[in-house]
Short mmCIF file of C-alpha atoms and ligand atoms in Angstrom, two decimals:
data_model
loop_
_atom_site.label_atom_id
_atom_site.label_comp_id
_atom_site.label_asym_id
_atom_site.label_seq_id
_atom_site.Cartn_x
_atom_site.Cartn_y
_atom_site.Cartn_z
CA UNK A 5 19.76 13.52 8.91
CA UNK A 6 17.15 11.03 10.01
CA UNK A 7 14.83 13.84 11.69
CA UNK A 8 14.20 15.43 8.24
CA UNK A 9 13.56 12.27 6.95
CA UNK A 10 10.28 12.25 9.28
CA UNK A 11 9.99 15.35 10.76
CA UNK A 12 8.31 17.43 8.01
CA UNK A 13 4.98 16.16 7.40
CA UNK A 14 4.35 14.59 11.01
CA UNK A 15 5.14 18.86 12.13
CA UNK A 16 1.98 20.25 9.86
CA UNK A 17 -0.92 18.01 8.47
CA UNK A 18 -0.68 14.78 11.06
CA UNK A 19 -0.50 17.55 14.48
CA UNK A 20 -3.55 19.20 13.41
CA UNK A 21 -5.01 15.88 13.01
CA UNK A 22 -8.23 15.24 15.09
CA UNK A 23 -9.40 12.04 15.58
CA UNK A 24 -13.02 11.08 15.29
CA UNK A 25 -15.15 10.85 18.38
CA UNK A 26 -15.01 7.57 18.73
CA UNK A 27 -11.69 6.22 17.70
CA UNK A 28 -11.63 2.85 15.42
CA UNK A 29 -10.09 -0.57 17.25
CA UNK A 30 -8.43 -1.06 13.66
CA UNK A 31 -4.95 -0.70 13.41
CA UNK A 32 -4.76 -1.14 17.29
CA UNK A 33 -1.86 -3.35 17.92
CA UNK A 34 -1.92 -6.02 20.59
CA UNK A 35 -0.16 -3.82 23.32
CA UNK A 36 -2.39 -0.93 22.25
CA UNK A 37 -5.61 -3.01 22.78
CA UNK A 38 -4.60 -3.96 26.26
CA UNK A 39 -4.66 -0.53 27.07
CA UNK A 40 -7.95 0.25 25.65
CA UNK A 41 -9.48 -2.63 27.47
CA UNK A 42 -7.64 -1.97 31.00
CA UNK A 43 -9.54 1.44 30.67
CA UNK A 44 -12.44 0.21 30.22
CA UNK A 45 -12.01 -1.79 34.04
CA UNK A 46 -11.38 -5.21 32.38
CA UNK A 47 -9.21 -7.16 34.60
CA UNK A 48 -5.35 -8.17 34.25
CA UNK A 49 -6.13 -12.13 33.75
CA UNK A 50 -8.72 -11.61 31.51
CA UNK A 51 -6.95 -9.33 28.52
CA UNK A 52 -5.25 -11.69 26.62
CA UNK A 53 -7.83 -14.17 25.86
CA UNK A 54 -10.40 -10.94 24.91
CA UNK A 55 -7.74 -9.60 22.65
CA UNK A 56 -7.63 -13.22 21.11
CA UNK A 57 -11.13 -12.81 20.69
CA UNK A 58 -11.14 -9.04 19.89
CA UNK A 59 -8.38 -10.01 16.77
CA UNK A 60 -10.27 -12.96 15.58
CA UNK A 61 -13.64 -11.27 14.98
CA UNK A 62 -12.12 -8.16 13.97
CA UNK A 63 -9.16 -9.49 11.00
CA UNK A 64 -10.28 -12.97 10.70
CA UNK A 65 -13.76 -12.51 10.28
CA UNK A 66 -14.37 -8.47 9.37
CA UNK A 67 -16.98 -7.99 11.92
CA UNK A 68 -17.89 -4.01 11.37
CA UNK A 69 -20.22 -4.16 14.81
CA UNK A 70 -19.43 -5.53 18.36
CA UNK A 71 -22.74 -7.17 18.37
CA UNK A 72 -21.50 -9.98 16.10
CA UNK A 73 -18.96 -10.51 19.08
CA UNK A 74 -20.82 -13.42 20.45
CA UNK A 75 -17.93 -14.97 22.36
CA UNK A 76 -17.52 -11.67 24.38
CA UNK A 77 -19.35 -11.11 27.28
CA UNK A 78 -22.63 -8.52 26.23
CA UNK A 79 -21.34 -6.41 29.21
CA UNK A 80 -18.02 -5.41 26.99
CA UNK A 81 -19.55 -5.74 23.84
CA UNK A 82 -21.37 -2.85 24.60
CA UNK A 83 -18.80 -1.39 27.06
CA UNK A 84 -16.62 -1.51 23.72
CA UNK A 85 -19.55 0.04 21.38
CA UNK A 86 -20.02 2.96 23.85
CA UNK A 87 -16.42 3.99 23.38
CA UNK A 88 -14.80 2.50 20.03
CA UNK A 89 -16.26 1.60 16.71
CA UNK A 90 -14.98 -0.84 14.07
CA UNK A 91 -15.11 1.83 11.03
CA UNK A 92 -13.27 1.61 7.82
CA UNK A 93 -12.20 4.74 5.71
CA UNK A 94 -15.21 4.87 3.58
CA UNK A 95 -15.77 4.13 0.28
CA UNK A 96 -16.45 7.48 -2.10
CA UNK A 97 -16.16 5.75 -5.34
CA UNK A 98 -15.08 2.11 -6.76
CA UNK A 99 -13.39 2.03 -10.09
CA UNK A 100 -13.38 -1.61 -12.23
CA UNK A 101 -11.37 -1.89 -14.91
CA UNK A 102 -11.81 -3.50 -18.08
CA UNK A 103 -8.93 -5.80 -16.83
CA UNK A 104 -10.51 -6.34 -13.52
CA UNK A 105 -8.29 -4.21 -11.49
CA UNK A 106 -10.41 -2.51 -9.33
CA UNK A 107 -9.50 0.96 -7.87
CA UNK A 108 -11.08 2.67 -4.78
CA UNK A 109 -10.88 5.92 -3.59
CA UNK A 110 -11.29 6.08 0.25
CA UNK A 111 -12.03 8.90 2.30
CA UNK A 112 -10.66 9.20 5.67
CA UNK A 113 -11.99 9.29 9.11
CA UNK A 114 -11.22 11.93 11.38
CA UNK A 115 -10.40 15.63 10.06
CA UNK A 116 -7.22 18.28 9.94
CA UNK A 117 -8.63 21.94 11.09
CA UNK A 118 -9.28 23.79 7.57
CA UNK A 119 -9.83 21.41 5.40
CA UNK A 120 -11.39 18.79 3.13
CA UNK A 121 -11.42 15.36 4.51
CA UNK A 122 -8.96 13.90 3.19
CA UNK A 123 -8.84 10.75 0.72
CA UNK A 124 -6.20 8.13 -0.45
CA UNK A 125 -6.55 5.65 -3.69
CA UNK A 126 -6.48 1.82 -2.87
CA UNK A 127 -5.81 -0.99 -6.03
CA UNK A 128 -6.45 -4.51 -6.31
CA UNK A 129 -4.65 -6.30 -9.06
CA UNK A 130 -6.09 -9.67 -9.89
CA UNK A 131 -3.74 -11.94 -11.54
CA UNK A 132 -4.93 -15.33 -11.94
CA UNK A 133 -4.14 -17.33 -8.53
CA UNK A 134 -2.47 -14.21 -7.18
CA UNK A 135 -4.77 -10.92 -5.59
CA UNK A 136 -2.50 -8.22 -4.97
CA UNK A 137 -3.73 -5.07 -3.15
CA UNK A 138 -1.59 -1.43 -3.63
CA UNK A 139 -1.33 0.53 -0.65
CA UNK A 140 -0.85 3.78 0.36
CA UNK A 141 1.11 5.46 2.70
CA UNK A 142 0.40 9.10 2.62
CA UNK A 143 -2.20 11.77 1.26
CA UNK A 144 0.32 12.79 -1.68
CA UNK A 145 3.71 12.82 -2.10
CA UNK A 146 6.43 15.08 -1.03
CA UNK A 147 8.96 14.11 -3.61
CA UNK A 148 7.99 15.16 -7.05
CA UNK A 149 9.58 12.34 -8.74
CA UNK A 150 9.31 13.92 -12.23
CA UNK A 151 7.28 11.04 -13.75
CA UNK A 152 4.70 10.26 -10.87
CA UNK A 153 1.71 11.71 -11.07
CA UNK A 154 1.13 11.21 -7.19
CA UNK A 155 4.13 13.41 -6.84
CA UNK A 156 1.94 16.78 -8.20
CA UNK A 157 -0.65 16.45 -5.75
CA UNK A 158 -0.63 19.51 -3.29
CA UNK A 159 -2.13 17.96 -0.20
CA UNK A 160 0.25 15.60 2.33
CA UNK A 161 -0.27 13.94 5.30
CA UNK A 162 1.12 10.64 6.33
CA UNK A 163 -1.38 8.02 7.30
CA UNK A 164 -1.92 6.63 10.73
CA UNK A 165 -1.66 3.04 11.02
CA UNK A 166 -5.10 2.46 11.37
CA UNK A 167 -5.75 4.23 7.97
CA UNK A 168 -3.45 1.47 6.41
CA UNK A 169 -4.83 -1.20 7.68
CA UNK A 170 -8.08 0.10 6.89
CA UNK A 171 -7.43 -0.20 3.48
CA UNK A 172 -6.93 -3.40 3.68
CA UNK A 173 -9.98 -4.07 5.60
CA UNK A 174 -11.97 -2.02 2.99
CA UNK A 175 -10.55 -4.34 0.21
CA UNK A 176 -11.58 -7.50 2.07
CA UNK A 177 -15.44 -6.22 2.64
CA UNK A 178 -15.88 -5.24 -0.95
CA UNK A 179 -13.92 -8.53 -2.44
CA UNK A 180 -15.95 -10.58 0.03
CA UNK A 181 -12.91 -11.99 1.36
CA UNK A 182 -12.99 -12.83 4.87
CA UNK A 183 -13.26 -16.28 6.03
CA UNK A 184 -16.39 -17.99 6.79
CA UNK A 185 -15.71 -20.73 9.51
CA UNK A 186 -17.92 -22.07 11.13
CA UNK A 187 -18.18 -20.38 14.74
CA UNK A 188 -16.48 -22.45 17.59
CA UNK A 189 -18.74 -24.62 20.24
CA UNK A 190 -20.73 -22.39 22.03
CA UNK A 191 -20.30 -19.57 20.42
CA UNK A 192 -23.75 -17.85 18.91
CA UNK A 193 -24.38 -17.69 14.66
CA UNK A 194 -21.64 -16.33 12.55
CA UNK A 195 -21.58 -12.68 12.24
CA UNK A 196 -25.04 -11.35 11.37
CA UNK A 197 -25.25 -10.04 7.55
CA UNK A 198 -25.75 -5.96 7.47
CA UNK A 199 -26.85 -5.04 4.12
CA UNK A 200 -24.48 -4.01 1.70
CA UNK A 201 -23.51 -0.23 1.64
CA UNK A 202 -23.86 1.46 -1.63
CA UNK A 203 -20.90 2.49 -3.07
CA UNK A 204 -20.72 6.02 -4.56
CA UNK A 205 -23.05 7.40 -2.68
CA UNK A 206 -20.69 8.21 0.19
CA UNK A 207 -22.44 5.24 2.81
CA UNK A 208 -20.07 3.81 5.03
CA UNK A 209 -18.20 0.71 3.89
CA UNK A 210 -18.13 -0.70 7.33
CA UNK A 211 -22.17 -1.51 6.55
CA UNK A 212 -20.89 -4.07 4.08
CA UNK A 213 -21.57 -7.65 4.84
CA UNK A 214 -18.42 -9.81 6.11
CA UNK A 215 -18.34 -13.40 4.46
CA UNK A 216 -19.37 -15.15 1.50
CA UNK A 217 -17.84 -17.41 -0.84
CA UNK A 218 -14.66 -17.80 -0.95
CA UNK A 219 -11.94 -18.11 -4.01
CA UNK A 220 -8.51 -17.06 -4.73
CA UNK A 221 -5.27 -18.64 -2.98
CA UNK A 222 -3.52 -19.29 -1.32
CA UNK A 223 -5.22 -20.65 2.09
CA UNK A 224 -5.22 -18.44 4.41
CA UNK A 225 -3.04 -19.57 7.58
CA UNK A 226 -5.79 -18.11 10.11
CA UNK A 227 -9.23 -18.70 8.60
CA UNK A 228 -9.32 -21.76 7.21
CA UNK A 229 -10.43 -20.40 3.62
CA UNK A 230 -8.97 -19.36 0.35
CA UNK A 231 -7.73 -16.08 0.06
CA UNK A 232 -8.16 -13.01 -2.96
CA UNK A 233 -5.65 -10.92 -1.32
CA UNK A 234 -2.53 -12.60 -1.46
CA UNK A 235 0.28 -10.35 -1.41
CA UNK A 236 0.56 -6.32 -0.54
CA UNK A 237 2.38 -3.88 -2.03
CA UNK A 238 3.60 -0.36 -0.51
CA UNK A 239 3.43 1.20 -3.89
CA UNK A 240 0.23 3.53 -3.49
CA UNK A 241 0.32 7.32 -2.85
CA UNK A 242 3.34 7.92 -0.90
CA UNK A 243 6.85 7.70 0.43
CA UNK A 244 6.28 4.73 2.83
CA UNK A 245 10.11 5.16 4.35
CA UNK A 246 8.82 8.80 5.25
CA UNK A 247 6.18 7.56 7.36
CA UNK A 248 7.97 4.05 8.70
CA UNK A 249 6.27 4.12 12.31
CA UNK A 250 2.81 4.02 10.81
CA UNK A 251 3.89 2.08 8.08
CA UNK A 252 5.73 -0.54 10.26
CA UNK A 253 2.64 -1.07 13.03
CA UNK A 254 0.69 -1.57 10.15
CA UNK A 255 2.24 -4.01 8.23
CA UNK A 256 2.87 -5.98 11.78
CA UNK A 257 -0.89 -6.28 12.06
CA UNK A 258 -0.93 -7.53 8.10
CA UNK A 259 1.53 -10.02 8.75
CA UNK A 260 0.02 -11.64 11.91
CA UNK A 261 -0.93 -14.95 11.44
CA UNK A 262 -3.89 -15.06 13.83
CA UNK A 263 -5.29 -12.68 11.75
CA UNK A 264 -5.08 -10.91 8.35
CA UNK A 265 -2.26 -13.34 7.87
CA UNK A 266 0.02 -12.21 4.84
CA UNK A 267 3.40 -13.55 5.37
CA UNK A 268 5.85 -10.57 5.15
CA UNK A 269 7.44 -12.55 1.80
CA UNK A 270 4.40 -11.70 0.28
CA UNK A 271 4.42 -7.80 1.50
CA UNK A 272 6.69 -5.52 -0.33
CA UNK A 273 7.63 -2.00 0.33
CA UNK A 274 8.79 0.16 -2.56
CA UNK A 275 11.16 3.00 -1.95
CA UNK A 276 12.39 6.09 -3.97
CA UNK A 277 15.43 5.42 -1.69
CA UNK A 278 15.16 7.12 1.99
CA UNK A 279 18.74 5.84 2.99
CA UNK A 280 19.15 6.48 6.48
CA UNK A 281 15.53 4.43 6.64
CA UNK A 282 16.47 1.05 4.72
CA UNK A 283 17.89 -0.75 7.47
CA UNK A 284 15.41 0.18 10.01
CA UNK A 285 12.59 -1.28 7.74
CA UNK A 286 14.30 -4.57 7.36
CA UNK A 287 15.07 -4.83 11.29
CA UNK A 288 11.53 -3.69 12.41
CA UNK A 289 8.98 -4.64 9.19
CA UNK A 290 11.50 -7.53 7.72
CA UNK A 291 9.08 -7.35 4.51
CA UNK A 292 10.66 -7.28 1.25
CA UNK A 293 12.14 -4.67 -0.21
CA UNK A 294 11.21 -3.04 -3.59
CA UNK A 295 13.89 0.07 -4.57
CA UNK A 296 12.84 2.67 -7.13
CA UNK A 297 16.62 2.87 -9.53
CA UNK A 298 15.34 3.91 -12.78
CA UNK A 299 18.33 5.77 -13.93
CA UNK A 300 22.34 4.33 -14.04
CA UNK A 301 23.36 7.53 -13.49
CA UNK A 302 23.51 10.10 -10.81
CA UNK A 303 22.69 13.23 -13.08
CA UNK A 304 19.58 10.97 -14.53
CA UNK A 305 18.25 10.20 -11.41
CA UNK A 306 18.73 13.70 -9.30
CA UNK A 307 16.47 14.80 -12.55
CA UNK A 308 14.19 11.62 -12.47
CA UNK A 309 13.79 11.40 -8.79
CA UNK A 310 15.17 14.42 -7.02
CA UNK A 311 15.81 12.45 -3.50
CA UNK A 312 18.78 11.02 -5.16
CA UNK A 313 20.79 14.47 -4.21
CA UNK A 314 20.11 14.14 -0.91
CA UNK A 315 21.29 9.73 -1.29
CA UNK A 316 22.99 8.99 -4.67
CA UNK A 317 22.91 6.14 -6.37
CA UNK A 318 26.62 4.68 -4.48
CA UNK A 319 24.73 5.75 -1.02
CA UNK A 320 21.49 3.54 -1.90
CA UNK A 321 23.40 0.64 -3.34
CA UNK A 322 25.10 0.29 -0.17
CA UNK A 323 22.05 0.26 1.73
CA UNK A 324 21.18 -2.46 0.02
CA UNK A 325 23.71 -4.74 0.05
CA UNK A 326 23.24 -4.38 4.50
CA UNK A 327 19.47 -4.90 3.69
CA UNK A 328 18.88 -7.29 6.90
CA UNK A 329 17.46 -10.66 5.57
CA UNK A 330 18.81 -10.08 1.31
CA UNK A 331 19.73 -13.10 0.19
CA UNK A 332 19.33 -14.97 -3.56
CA UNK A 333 15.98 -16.58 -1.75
CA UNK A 334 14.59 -13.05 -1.21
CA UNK A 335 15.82 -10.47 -3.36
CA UNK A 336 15.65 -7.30 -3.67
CA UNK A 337 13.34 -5.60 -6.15
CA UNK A 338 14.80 -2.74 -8.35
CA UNK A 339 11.67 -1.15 -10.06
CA UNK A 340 12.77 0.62 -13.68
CA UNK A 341 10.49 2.52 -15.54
CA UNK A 342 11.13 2.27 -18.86
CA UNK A 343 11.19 5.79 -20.46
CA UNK A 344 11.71 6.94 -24.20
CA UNK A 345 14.80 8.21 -24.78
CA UNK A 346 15.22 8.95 -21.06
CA UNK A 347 16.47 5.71 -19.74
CA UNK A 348 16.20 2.98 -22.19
CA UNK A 349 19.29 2.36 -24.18
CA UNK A 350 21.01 -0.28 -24.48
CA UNK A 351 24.23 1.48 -22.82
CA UNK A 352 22.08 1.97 -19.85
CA UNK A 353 20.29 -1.95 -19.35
CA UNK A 354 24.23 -2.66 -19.80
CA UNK A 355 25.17 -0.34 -17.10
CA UNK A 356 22.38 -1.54 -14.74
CA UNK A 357 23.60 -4.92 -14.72
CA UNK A 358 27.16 -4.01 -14.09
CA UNK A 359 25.72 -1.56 -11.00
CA UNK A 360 23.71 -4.74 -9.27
CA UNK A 361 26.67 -7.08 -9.72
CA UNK A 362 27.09 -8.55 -6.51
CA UNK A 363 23.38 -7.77 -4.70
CA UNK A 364 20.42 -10.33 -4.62
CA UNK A 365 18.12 -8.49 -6.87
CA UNK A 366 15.63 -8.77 -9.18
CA UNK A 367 15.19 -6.14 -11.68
CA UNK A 368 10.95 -4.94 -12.80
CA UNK A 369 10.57 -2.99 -15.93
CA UNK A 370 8.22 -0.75 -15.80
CA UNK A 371 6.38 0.82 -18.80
CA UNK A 372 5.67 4.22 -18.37
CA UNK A 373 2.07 4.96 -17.33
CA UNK A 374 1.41 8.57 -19.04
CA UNK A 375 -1.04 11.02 -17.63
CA UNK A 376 -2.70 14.05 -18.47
CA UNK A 377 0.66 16.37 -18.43
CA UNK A 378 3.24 14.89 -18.39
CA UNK A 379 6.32 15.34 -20.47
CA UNK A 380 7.73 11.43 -20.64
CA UNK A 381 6.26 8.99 -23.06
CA UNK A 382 6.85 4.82 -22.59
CA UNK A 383 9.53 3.50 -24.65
CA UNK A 384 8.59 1.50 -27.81
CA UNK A 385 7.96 -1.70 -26.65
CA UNK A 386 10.65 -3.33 -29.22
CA UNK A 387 13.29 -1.04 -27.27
CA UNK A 388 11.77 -2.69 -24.05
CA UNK A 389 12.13 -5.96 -25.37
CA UNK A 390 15.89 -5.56 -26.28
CA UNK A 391 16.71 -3.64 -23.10
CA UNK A 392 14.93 -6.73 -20.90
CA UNK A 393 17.23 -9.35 -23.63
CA UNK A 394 20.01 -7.69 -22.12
CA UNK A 395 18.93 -8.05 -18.39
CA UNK A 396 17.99 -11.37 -19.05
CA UNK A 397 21.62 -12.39 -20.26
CA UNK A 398 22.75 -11.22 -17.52
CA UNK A 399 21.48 -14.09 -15.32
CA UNK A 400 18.14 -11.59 -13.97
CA UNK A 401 14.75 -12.65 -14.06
CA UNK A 402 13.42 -9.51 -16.00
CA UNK A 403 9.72 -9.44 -16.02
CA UNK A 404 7.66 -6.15 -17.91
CA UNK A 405 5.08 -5.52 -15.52
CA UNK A 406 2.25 -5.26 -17.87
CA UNK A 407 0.50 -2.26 -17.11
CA UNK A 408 -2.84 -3.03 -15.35
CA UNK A 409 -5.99 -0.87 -14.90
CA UNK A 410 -4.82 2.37 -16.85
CA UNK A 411 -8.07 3.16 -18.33
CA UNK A 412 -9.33 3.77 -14.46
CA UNK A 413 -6.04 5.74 -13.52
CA UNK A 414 -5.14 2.65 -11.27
CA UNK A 415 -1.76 1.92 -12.47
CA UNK A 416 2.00 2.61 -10.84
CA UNK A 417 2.16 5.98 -10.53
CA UNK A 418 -1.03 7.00 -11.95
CA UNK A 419 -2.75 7.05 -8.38
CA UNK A 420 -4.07 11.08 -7.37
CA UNK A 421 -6.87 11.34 -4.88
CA UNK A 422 -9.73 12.94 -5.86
CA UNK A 423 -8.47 15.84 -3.26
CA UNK A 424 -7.56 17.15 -6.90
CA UNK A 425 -9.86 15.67 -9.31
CA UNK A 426 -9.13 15.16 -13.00
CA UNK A 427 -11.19 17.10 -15.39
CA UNK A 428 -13.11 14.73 -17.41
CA UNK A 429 -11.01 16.27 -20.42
CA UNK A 430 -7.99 15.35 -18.92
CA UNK A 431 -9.53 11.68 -18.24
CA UNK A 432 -10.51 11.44 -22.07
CA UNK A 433 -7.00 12.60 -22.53
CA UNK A 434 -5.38 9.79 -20.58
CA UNK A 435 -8.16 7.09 -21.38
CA UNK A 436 -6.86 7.75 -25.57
CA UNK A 437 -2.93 7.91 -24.02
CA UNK A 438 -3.59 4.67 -22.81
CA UNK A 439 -5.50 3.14 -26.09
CA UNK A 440 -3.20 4.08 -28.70
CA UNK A 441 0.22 2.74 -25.82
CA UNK A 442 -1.25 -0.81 -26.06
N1 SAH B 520 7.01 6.21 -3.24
C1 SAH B 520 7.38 4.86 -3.42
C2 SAH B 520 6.20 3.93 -3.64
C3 SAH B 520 5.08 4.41 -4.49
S1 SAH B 520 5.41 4.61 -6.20
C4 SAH B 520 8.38 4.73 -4.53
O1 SAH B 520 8.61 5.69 -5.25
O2 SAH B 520 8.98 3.66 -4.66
C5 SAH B 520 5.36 2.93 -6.80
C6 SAH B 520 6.19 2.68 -8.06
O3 SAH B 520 5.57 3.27 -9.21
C7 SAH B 520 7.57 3.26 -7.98
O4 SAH B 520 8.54 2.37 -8.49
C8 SAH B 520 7.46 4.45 -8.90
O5 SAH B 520 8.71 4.87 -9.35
C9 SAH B 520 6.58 3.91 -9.98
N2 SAH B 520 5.97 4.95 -10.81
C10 SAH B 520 5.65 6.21 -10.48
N3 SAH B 520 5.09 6.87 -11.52
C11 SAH B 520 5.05 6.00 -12.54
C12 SAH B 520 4.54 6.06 -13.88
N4 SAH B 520 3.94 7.17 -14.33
N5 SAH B 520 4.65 4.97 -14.65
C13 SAH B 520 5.20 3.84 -14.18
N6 SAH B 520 5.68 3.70 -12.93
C14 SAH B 520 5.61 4.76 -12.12
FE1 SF4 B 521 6.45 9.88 -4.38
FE2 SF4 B 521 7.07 7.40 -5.22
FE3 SF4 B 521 5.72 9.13 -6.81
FE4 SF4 B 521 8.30 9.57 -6.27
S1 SF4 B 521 7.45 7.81 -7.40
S2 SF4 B 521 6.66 11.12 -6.25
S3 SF4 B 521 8.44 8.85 -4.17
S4 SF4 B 521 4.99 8.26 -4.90
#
């Protein structure tokens, strides 16, 4: 029933939700913006070209201040300060890896009556030409997939879509990676420089300065620079398909190429497999789609993820094969984690490959990423080897996702906001997990 599928966090954490004073413009989208600026008495004629405006400085360039706005009238720059702000979820601490994946945990604006503010976990991935950002979706998880550590944490909310896109924003400010054009004629200086915000000590990240030099790729289709985030992943904290609104108005604001500018091939949405949900995403997102299998069988995988009762493995595979837009030029993903003993035989990479027959897909082993806990350990990475031989003979592209940015807790699955903080035992714990795996 698609109302359970939404209903159940939207009814308790997100209704007690109070926004800040001053809401953010982030995350607006272009309708939504309209309104805000018909409130504030700007006339008809006039909108579209200040929402132009309002989108360029705000995804092209990061301005965190309406001052920088120099191509919009003082008047409704400071019309727009008295009532809106630009603010990012802020930045409580920033995690670098020894494999420069960086992680950030982010706490967000706005509060739910009782308790702590609440935080999400952001990751960028660096991998030579290609920048890839992890994003989450919700405060938590509701599913308890038995491997996930995100799916112990307590605490859920889903995120609004401002929070989403925020992460994104807070990505670009601390990889310095918003274009610097030069400004158009007549327009004033480029946006004035704040000085940095200190990370750790709980400042704001929207003090951090917009612009600098620029590296990465590919070019970005809206500023005219070279870009460090390149492609997005929904694989954060969080059942994106369980918050698909949100989810869907923010990846829309991604994806616009007057702005952020990351074309929806390069966006990816990873489900544990919310059936009724699947279509909807491709119709309304049209991202690509990324589908948590890891088990062959149905008794497996109601143990391994326990959604699968509710959708078995027949149930998903069908959704897939009507996934709008599938085709052998974009695939779908089906995301394996490879688990000793669990999952890994060779009866079961033989099995997967007869299950896919017939869908566009791309199969992603996984190597387990332990943590403090839990009962699974990765398969030896022979067995991994021999299990991906057998995908590959099967005519599938098999890459091992090498695990990236364990030692900070930043890898698939690993992600659990500080809302429940590790002991620093448990952090030894994982840090020598992690060690003696590679
Ligand atoms: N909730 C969504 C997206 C977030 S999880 C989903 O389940 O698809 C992102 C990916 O990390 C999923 O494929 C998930 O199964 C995988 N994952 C979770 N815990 C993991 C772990 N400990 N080691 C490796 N991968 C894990
Ligand atoms: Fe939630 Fe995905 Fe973790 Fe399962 S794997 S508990 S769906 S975040």
């Amino acid at each position: 029933m698609i109302l359970l599928d939404t209903a159940p966090i939207e009814k308790t954490a997100l209704e007690r939700y109070v926004a800040p004073h001053k809401p953010s413009l982030i995350g607006l989208s272009r309708a939504q913006l309209a309104e805000a600026l018909a409130a504030l008495g700007v006339p008809e004629r006039e909108r579209k070209m200040r929402i132009q405006q309002l989108w360029h400085w705000i995804y092209v360039r990061g301005a965190t201040s309406f001052d920088v706005m120099s191509s919009v009238s003082k008047g409704l720059r400071a019309q727009l300060d008295a009532h809106y702000t630009l603010a990012r979820p802020e930045v409580v601490a920033e995690q670098i890896s020894v494999d420069g994946t960086r992680k950030w945990l982010l706490r967000l604006p706005g509060e739910v009556e009782g308790e702590r503010p609440h935080e999400v976990e952001c990751v960028f991935i660096p991998d030579g030409d290609r920048g890839t950002l992890c994003v989450s979706s919700q405060v938590g998880c509701t599913l308890n997939c038995s491997f996930c550590h995100t799916g112990t944490q307590r605490l859920v909310r889903n995120l609004i879509s401002g929070e989403i896109v925020g992460q994104v924003m807070v990505a670009r400010d601390r990889l310095e990676d918003w274009a610097r054009i030069p400004p158009p004629k007549g327009e004033g200086g480029p946006p004035s420089v704040a000085k940095a915000g200190r990370v750790g000590s709980g400042s704001p990240s929207s003090q951090t300065p917009p612009g600098s030099p620029l590296r990465g790729s590919p070019p970005s289709p809206s500023g005219g620079g070279i870009r460090k985030i390149t492609n997005i992943v929904m694989m954060g904290m969080g059942e994106p398909l369980y918050n698909l609104e949100h989810v869907r108005d923010a990846l829309l604001i991604v994806a616009d190429g007057d702005g952020i500018g990351i074309s929806k091939r390069r966006i990816t949405l990873s489900t544990s497999g919310v059936v009724p949900m699947i279509e909807r995403a491709g119709k309304e997102i049209g991202c690509m789609l990324a589908i948590s299998l890891h088990a062959v069988r149905d008794d497996l995988r109601n143990e391994l993820v326990p959604l699968n009762r509710k959708y078995p493995i027949a149930q998903l595979l069908e959704a897939c094969r009507n996934y709008p837009g599938a085709s052998n030029a974009r695939r779908i993903t089906f995301e394996y984690v490879m688990l000793k003993g669990v999952n890994d035989s060779i009866d079961d990479a033989k099995a997967l490959v007869r299950l896919l027959k017939g869908i566009p897909a791309k199969i992603n082993l996984i190597p387990f990423n332990p943590w403090p806990g839990t009962r699974y350990e990765c398969s030896d990475w022979d067995q991994i080897e021999k299990f991906s031989e057998v995908v590959f003979n099967a005519g599938y592209a098999s890459p091992v996702r090498t695990p990236r940015g364990r030692d900070i807790l930043a890898a698939c699955g690993q992600l659990k906001s500080a809302t429940e903080k590790l002991s620093a035992r448990e952090r030894m714990a994982l840090r020598a997990m992690a060690m003696t795996d590679e």
